[in-house]
mmCIF file of C-alpha atoms in Angstrom:
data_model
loop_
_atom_site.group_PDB
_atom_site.id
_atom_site.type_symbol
_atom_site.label_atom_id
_atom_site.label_comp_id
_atom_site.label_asym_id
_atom_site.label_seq_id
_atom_site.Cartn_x
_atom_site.Cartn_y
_atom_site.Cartn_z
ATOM 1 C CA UNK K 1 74.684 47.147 168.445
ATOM 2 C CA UNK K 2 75.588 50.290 170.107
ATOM 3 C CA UNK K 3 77.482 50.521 173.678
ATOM 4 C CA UNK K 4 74.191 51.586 175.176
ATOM 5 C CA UNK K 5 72.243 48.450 173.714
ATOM 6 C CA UNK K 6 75.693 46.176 174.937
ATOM 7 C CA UNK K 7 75.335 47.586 178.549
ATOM 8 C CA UNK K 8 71.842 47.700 178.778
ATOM 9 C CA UNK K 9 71.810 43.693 177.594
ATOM 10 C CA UNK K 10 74.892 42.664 180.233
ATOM 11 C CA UNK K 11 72.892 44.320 182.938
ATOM 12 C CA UNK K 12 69.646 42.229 182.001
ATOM 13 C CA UNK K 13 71.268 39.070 182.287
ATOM 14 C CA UNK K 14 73.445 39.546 185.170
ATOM 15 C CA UNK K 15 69.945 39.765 187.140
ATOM 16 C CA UNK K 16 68.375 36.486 185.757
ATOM 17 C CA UNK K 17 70.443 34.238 188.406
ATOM 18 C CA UNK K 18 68.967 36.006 190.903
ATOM 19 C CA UNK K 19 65.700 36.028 189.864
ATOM 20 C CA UNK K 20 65.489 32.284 188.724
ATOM 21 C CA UNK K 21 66.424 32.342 192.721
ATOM 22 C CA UNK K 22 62.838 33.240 193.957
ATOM 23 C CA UNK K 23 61.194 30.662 190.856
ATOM 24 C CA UNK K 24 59.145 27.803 192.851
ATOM 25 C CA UNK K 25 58.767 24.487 191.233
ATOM 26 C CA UNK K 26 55.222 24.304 189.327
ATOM 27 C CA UNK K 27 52.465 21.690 190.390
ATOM 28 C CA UNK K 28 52.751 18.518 187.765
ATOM 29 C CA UNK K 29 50.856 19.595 184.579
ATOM 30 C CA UNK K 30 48.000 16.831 184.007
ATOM 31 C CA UNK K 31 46.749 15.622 180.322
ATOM 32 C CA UNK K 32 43.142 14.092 179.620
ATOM 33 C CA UNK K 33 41.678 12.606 176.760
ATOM 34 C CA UNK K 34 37.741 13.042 176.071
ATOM 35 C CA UNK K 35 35.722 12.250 173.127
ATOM 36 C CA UNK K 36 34.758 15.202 170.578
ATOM 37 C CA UNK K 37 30.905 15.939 170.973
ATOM 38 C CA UNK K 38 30.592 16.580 166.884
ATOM 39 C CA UNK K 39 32.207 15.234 164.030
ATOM 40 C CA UNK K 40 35.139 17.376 162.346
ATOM 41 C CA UNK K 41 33.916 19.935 159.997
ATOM 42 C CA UNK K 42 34.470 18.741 156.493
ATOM 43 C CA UNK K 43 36.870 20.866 154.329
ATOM 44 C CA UNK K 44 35.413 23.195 151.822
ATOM 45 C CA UNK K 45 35.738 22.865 148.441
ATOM 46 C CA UNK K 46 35.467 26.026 146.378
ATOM 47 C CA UNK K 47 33.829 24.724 143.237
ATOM 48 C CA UNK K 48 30.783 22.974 145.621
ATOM 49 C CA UNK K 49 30.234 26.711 147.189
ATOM 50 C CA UNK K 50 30.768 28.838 144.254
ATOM 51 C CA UNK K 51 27.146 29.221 142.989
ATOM 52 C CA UNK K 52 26.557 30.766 146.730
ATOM 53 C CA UNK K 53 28.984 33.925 145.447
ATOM 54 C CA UNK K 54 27.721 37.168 143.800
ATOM 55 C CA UNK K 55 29.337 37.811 140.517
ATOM 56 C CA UNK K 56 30.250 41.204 139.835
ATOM 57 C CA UNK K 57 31.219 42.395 136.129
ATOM 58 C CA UNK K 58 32.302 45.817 135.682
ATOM 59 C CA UNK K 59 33.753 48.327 133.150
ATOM 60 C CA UNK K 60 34.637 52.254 133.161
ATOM 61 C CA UNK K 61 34.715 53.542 130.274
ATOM 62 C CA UNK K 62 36.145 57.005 129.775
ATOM 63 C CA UNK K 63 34.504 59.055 127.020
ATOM 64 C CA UNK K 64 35.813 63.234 127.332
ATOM 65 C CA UNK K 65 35.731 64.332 130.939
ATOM 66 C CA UNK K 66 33.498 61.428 131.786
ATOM 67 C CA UNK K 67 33.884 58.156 133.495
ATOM 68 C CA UNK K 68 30.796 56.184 132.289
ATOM 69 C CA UNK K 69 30.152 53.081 134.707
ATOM 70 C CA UNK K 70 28.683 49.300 133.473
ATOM 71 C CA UNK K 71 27.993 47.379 136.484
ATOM 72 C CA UNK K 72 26.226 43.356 136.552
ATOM 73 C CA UNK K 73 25.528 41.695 139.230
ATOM 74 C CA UNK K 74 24.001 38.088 140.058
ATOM 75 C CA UNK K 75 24.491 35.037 141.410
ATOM 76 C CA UNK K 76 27.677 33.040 139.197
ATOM 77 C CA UNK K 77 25.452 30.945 137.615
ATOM 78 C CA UNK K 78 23.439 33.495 136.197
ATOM 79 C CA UNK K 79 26.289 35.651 135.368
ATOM 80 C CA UNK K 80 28.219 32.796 133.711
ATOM 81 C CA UNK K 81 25.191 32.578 131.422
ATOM 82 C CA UNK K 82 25.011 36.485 130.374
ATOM 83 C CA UNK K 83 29.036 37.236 130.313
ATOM 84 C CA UNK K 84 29.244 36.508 126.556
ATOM 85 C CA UNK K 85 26.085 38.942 125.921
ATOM 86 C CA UNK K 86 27.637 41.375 128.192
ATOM 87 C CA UNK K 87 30.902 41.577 126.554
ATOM 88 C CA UNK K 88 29.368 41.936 123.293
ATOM 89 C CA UNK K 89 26.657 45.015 124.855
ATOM 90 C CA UNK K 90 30.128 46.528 126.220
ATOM 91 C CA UNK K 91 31.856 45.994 122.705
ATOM 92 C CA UNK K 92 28.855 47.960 120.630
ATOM 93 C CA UNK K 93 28.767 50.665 123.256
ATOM 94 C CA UNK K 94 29.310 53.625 121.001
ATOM 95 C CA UNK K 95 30.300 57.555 121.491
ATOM 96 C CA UNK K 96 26.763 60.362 121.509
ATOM 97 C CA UNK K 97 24.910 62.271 124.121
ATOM 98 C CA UNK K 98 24.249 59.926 125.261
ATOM 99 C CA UNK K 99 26.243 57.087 124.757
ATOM 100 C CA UNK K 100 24.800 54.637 122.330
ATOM 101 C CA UNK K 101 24.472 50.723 122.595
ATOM 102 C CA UNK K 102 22.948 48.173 121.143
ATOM 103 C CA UNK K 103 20.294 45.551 123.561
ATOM 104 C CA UNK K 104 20.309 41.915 122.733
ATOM 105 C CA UNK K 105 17.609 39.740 122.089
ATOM 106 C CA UNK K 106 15.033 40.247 125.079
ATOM 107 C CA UNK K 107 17.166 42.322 126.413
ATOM 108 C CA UNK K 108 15.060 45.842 127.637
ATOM 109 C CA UNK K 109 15.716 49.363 129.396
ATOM 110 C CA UNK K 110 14.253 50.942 131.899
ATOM 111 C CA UNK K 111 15.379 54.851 131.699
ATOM 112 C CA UNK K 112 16.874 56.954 134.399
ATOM 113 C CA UNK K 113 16.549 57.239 137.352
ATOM 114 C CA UNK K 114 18.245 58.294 140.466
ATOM 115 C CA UNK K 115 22.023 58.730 139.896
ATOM 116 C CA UNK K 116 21.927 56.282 137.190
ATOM 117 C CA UNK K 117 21.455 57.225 133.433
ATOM 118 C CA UNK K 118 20.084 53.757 132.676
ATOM 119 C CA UNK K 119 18.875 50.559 133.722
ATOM 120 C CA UNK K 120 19.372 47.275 131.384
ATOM 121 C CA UNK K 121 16.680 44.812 132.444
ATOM 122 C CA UNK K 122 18.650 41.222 131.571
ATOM 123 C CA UNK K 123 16.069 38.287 131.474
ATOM 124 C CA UNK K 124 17.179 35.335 133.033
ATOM 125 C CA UNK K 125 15.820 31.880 134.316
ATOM 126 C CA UNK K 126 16.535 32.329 138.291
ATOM 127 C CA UNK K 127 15.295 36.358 137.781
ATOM 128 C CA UNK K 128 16.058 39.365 136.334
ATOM 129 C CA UNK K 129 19.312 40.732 136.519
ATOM 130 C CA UNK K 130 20.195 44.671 136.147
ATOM 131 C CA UNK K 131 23.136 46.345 134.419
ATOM 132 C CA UNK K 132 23.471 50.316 136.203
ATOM 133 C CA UNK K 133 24.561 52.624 133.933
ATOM 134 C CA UNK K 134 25.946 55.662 135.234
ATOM 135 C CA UNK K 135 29.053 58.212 135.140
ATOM 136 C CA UNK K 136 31.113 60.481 137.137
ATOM 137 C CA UNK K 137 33.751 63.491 136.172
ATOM 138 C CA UNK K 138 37.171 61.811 135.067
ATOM 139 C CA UNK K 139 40.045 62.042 137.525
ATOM 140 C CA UNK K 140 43.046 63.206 136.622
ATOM 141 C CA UNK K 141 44.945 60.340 138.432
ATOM 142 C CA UNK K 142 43.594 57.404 136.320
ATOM 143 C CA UNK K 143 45.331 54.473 138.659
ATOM 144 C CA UNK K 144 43.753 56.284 142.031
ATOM 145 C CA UNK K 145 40.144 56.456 140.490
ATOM 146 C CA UNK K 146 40.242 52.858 139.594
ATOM 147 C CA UNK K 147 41.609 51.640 142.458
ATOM 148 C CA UNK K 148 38.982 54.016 144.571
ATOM 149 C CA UNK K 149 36.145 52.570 142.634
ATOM 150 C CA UNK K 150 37.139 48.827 142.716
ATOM 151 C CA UNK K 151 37.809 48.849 146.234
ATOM 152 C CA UNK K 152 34.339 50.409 146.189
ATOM 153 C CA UNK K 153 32.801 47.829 145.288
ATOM 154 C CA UNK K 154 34.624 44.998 147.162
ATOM 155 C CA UNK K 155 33.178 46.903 150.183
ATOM 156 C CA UNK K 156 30.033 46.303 148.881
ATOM 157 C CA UNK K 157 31.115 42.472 148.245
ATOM 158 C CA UNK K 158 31.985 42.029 152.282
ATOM 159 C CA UNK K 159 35.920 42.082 150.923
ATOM 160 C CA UNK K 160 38.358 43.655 152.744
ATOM 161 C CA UNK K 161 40.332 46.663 150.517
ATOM 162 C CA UNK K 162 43.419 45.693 147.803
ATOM 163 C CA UNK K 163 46.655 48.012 147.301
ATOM 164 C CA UNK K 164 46.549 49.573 143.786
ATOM 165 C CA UNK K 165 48.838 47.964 142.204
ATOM 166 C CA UNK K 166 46.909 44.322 143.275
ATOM 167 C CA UNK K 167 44.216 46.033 141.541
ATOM 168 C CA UNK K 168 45.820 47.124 138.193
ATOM 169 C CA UNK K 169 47.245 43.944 138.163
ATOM 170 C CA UNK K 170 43.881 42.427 138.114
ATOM 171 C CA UNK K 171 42.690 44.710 135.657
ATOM 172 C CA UNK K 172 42.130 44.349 131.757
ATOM 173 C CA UNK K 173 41.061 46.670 128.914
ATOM 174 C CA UNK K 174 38.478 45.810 126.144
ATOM 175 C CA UNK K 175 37.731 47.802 123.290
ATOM 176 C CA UNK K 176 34.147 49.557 122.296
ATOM 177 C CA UNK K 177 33.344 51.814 120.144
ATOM 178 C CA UNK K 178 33.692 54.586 122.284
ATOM 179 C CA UNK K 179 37.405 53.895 122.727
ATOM 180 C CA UNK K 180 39.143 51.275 125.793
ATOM 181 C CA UNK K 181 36.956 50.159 128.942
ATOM 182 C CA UNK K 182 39.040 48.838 131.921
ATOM 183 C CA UNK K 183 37.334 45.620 132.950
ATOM 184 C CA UNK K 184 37.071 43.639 136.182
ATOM 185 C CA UNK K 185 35.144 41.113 137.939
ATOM 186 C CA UNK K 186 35.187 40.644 141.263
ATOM 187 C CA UNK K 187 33.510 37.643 144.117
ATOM 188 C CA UNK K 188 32.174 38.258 147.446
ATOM 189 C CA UNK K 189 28.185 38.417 149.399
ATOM 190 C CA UNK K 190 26.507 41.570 148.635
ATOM 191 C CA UNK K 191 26.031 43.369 151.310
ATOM 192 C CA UNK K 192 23.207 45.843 150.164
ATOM 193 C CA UNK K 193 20.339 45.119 147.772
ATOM 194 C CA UNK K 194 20.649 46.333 144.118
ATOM 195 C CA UNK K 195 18.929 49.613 144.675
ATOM 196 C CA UNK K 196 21.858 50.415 145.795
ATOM 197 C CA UNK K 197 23.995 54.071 144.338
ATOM 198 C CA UNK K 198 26.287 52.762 142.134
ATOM 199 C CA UNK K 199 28.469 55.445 143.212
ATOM 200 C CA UNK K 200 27.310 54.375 146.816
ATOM 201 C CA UNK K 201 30.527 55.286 149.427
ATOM 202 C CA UNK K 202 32.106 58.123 147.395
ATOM 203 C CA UNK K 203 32.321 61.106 148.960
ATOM 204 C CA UNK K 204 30.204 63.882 147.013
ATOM 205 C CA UNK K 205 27.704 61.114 145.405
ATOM 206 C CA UNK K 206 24.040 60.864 146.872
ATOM 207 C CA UNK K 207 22.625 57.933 149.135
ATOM 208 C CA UNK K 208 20.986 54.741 147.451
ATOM 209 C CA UNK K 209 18.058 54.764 145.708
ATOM 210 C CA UNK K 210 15.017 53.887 147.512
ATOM 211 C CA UNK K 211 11.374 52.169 146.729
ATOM 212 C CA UNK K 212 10.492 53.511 150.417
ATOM 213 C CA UNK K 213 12.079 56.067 152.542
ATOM 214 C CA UNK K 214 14.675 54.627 155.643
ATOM 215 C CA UNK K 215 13.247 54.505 159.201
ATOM 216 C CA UNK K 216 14.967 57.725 161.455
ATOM 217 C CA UNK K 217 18.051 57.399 163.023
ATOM 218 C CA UNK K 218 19.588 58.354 166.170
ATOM 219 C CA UNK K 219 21.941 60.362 164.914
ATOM 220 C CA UNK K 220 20.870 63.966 164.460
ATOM 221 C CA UNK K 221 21.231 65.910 161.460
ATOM 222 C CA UNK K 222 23.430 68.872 161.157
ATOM 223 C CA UNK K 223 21.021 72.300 161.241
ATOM 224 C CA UNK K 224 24.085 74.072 159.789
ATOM 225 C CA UNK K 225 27.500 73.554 158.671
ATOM 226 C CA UNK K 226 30.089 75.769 157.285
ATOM 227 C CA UNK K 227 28.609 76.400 154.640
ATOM 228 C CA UNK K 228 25.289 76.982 155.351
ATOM 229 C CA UNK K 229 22.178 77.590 157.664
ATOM 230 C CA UNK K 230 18.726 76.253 157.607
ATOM 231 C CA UNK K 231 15.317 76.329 160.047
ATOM 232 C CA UNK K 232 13.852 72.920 160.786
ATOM 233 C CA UNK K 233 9.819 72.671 160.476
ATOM 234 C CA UNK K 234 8.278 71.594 162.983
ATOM 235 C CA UNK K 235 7.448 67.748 163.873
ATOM 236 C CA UNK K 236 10.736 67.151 161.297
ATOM 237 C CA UNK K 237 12.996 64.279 163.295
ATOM 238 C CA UNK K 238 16.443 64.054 162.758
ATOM 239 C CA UNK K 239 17.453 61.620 159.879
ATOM 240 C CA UNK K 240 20.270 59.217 158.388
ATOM 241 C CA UNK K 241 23.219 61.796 157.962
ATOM 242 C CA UNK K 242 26.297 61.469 156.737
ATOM 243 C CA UNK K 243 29.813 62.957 154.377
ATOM 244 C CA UNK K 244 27.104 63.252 151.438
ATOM 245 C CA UNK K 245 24.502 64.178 153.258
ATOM 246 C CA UNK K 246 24.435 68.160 154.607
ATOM 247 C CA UNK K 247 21.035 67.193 156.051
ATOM 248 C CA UNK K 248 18.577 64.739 156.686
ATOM 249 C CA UNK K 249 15.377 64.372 158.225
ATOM 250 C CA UNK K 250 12.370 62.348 158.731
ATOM 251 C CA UNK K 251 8.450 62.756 158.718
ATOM 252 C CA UNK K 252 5.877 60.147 159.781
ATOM 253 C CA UNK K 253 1.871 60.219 160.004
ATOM 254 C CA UNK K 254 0.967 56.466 160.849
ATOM 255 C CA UNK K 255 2.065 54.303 158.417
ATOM 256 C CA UNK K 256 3.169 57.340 156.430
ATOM 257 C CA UNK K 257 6.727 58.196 156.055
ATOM 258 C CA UNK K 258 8.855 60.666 153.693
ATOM 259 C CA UNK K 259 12.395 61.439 154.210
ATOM 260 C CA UNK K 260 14.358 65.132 153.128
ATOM 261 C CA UNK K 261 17.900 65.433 152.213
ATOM 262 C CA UNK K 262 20.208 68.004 151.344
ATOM 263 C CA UNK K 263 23.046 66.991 149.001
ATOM 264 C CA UNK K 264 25.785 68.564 146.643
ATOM 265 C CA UNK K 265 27.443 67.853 143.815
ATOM 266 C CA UNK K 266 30.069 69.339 141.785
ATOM 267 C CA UNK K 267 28.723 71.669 138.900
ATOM 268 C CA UNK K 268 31.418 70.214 136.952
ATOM 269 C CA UNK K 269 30.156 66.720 136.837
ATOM 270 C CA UNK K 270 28.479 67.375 133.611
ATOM 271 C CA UNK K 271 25.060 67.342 132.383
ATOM 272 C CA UNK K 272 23.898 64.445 134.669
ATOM 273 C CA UNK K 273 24.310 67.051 137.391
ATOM 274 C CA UNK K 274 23.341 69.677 136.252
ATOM 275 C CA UNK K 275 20.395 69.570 133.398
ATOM 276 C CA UNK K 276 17.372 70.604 135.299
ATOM 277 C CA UNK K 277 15.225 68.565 132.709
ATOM 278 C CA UNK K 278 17.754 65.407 133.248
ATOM 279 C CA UNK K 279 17.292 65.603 137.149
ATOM 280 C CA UNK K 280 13.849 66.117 136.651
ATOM 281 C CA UNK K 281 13.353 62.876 134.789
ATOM 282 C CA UNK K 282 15.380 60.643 137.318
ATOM 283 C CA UNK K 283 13.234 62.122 140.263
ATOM 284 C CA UNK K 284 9.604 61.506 137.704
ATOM 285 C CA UNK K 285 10.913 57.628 137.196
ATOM 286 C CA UNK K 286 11.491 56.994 140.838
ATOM 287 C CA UNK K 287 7.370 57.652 142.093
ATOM 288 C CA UNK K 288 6.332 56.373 138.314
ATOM 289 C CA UNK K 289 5.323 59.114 136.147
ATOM 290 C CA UNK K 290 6.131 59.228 132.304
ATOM 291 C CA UNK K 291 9.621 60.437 131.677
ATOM 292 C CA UNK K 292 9.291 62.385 128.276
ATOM 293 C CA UNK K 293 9.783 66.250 127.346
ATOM 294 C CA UNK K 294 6.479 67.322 128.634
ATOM 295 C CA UNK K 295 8.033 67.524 132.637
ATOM 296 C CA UNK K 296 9.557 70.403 131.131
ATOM 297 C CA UNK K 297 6.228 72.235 131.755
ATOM 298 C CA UNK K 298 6.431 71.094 135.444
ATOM 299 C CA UNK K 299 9.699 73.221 136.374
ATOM 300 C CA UNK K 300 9.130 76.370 138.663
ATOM 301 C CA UNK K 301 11.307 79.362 139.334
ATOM 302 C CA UNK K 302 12.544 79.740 143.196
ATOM 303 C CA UNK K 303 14.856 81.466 145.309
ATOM 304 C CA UNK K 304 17.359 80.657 147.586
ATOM 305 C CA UNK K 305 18.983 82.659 149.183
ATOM 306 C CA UNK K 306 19.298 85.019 146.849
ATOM 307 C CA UNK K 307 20.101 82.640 144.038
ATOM 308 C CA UNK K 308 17.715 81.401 141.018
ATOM 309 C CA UNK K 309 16.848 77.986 141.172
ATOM 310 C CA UNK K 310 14.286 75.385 140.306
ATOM 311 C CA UNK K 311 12.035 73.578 142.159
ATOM 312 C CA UNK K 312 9.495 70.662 140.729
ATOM 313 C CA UNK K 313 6.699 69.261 142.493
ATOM 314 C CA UNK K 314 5.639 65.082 140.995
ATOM 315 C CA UNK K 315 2.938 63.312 142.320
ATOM 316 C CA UNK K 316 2.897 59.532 141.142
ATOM 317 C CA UNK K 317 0.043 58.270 139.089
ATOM 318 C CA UNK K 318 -3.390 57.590 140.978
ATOM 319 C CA UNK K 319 -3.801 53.645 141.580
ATOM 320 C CA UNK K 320 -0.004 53.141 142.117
ATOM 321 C CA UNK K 321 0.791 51.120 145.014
ATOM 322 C CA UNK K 322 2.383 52.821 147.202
ATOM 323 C CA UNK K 323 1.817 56.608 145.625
ATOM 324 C CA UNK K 324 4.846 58.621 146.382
ATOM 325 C CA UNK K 325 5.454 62.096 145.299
ATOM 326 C CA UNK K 326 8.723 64.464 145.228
ATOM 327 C CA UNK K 327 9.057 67.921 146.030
ATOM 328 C CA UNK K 328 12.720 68.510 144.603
ATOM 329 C CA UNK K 329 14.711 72.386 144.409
ATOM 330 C CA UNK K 330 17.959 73.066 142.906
ATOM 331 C CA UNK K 331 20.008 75.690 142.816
ATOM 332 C CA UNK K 332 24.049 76.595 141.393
ATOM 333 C CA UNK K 333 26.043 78.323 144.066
ATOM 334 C CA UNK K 334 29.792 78.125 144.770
ATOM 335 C CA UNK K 335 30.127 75.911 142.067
ATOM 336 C CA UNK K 336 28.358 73.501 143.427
ATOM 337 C CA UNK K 337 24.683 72.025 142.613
ATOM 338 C CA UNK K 338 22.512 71.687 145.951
ATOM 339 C CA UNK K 339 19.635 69.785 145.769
ATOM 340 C CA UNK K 340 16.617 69.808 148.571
ATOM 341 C CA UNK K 341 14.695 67.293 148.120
ATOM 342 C CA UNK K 342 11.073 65.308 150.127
ATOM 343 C CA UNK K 343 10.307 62.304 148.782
ATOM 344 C CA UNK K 344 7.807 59.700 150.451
ATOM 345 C CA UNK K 345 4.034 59.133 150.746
ATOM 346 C CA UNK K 346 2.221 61.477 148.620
ATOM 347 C CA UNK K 347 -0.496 62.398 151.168
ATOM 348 C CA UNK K 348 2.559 63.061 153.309
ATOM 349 C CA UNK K 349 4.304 65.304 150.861
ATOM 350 C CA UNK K 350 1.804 67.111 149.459
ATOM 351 C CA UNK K 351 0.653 68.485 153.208
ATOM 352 C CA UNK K 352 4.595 69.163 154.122
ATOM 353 C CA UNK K 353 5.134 71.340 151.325
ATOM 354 C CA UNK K 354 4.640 74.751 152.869
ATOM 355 C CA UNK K 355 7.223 73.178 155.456
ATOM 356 C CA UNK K 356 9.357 72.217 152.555
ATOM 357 C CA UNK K 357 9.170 76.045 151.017
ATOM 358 C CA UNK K 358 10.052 77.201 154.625
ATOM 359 C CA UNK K 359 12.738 75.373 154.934
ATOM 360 C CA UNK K 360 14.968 76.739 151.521
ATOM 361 C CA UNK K 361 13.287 79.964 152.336
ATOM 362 C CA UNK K 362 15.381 79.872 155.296
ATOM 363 C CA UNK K 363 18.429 78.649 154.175
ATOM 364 C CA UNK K 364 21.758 80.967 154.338
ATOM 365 C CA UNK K 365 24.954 79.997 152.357
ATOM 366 C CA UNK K 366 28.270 81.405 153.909
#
């Protein structure tokens, strides 16, 4: 203790006599006993609750620059029942482009589709279960990106974040043929539904996948940023914005509703990012249509700002309930990939696309 502490400590209790001087004696303090209105809330035993948990089985897999991402989720029970079949899909899991796997019995895929580069349909008793396939550009730090990504999805769990050594720690590798996956599963409520992005919370990744677009927001949209300028159409509300989002807005006719959002990605995040014809295909699944070579033939030429890009317009097949449709533009510039894209009602889209046009006619990068 230093000589300023010592002083400053004999000065405070030289003053409590004389304080304690001008204390009062307190009334009596008076007890009472009355009888509990409910019984005591029984103690909770883990095994009786666990089947209320979601299960979450995960592996990253790291195959070149790549970071490819196998991600189950279910109720326990149902994921007790797969984890063997899982394990053994992870373990065939070879290297190609793309990767190659092999299904178990019944097992079935669905394709592409948005930011995911499959979709494993898993049959089960209480209802099918998904595994998302998808991938990201490999960090250089290989601890942070793990730690990132699990703590990901414990956010997405309703659990609070783990340091990243806790989360090493928890870690274990398997081996495929591709070379060693780190594995982890991890317990919680799932906070989303399971169209959610599985890269959902990351900054430069795009919003979840949607069957329908999300109701406007309050929050406006950005008309510019540092990095570029755009002109908002007319009768275009502001919509859902956010770090991944440079724009977003919203268009409604009745029951009607489509949604626009302006995105970018690295150019470096490989072919998932930036193959026109791979984008293309993701978009086609999402309102329905065929996904095979012959979108090719869909792909237009546009401008923006100066820059060549494409742009595709896909209208879902007639009889589909509800029809949606996609008007979709891409374009390389700073190395970057920015992607403009309406997708809702196809009545809706199909009438907004001179708006759309206007809109990346108008836009100015800086």
């Amino acid at each position: 203790m230093t000589t300023l502490g010592v002083r400053h400590f004999i000065g405070l209790a030289s003053l409590i006599p004389f304080l304690c001087l001008g204390c009062k004696p307190q009334g009596e303090i008076s007890t009472y006993t009355v009888e509990r209105t409910r019984p005591p809330r029984e103690a909770i035993v883990a095994k009786d609750v666990a089947a209320d948990f979601d299960r979450m089985l995960t592996a990253m897999l790291p195959v070149g620059d790549q970071v490819y991402f196998f991600k189950l989720v279910g109720k326990s029970a149902a994921i007790n029942r797969h984890r063997s079949e899982f394990e053994a899909f992870l373990a065939d899991v070879g290297t190609g482009s793309p990767l190659t796997w092999k299904l178990p019995t019944g097992w079935s895929e669905k394709g592409p589709s948005e930011m995911r580069i499959n979709t494993i349909v898993v049959p089960d008793e209480a209802g099918d279960l998904e595994i998302a396939i998808s991938s990201l550009p490999k960090s250089d730090n290989w601890g942070e990106f793990v730690s990132s990504n699990v703590n990901r999805w414990l956010d997405q769990l309703g659990q609070g974040e783990l340091p990243r050594q806790t989360i090493l720690n928890l870690t274990k590798e398997t081996k495929t043929n591709a070379g060693p996956a780190t594995v982890i599963e991890l317990v919680g409520i799932i906070q989303n539904t399971m169209a959610m992005n599985p890269h959902g919370n990351m900054a430069g990744t795009t919003e979840p996948a949607q069957s329908t677009p999300p109701v406007a927001s309050a929050t406006p949209p950005a008309a510019g940023s540092a990095e570029f300028t755009l002109t908002t159409p007319d009768g275009w509300q502001p919509g859902r914005v956010s770090a991944m989002r440079k724009a977003a807005f919203v268009i409604t006719d009745g029951d009607q509703q489509a949604e626009f959002t302006l995105i970018d990605l690295p150019a470096s995040g490989g072919a998932q990012i930036t193959d026109v014809l791979a984008n293309v295909q993701r978009w086609a699944a999402q309102v329905g249509l065929p996904v095979d070579d012959k979108l090719a033939g869909l792909v237009e030429k546009i401008e923006i700002d100066g820059t060549e890009g494409s742009f595709v317009n896909l209208v879902g097949p007639e009889g589909t309930n509800p029809r949606q449709a996609i008007l979709a533009a891409m374009v390389v510039r700073g190395g970057k990939v920015w992607f403009f894209k309406l997708f809702g009602a196809a009545p809706l889209v199909e009438r907004e696309t001179e708006n759309f046009r206007n809109l990346t006619d108008s836009v100015k990068f800086k």
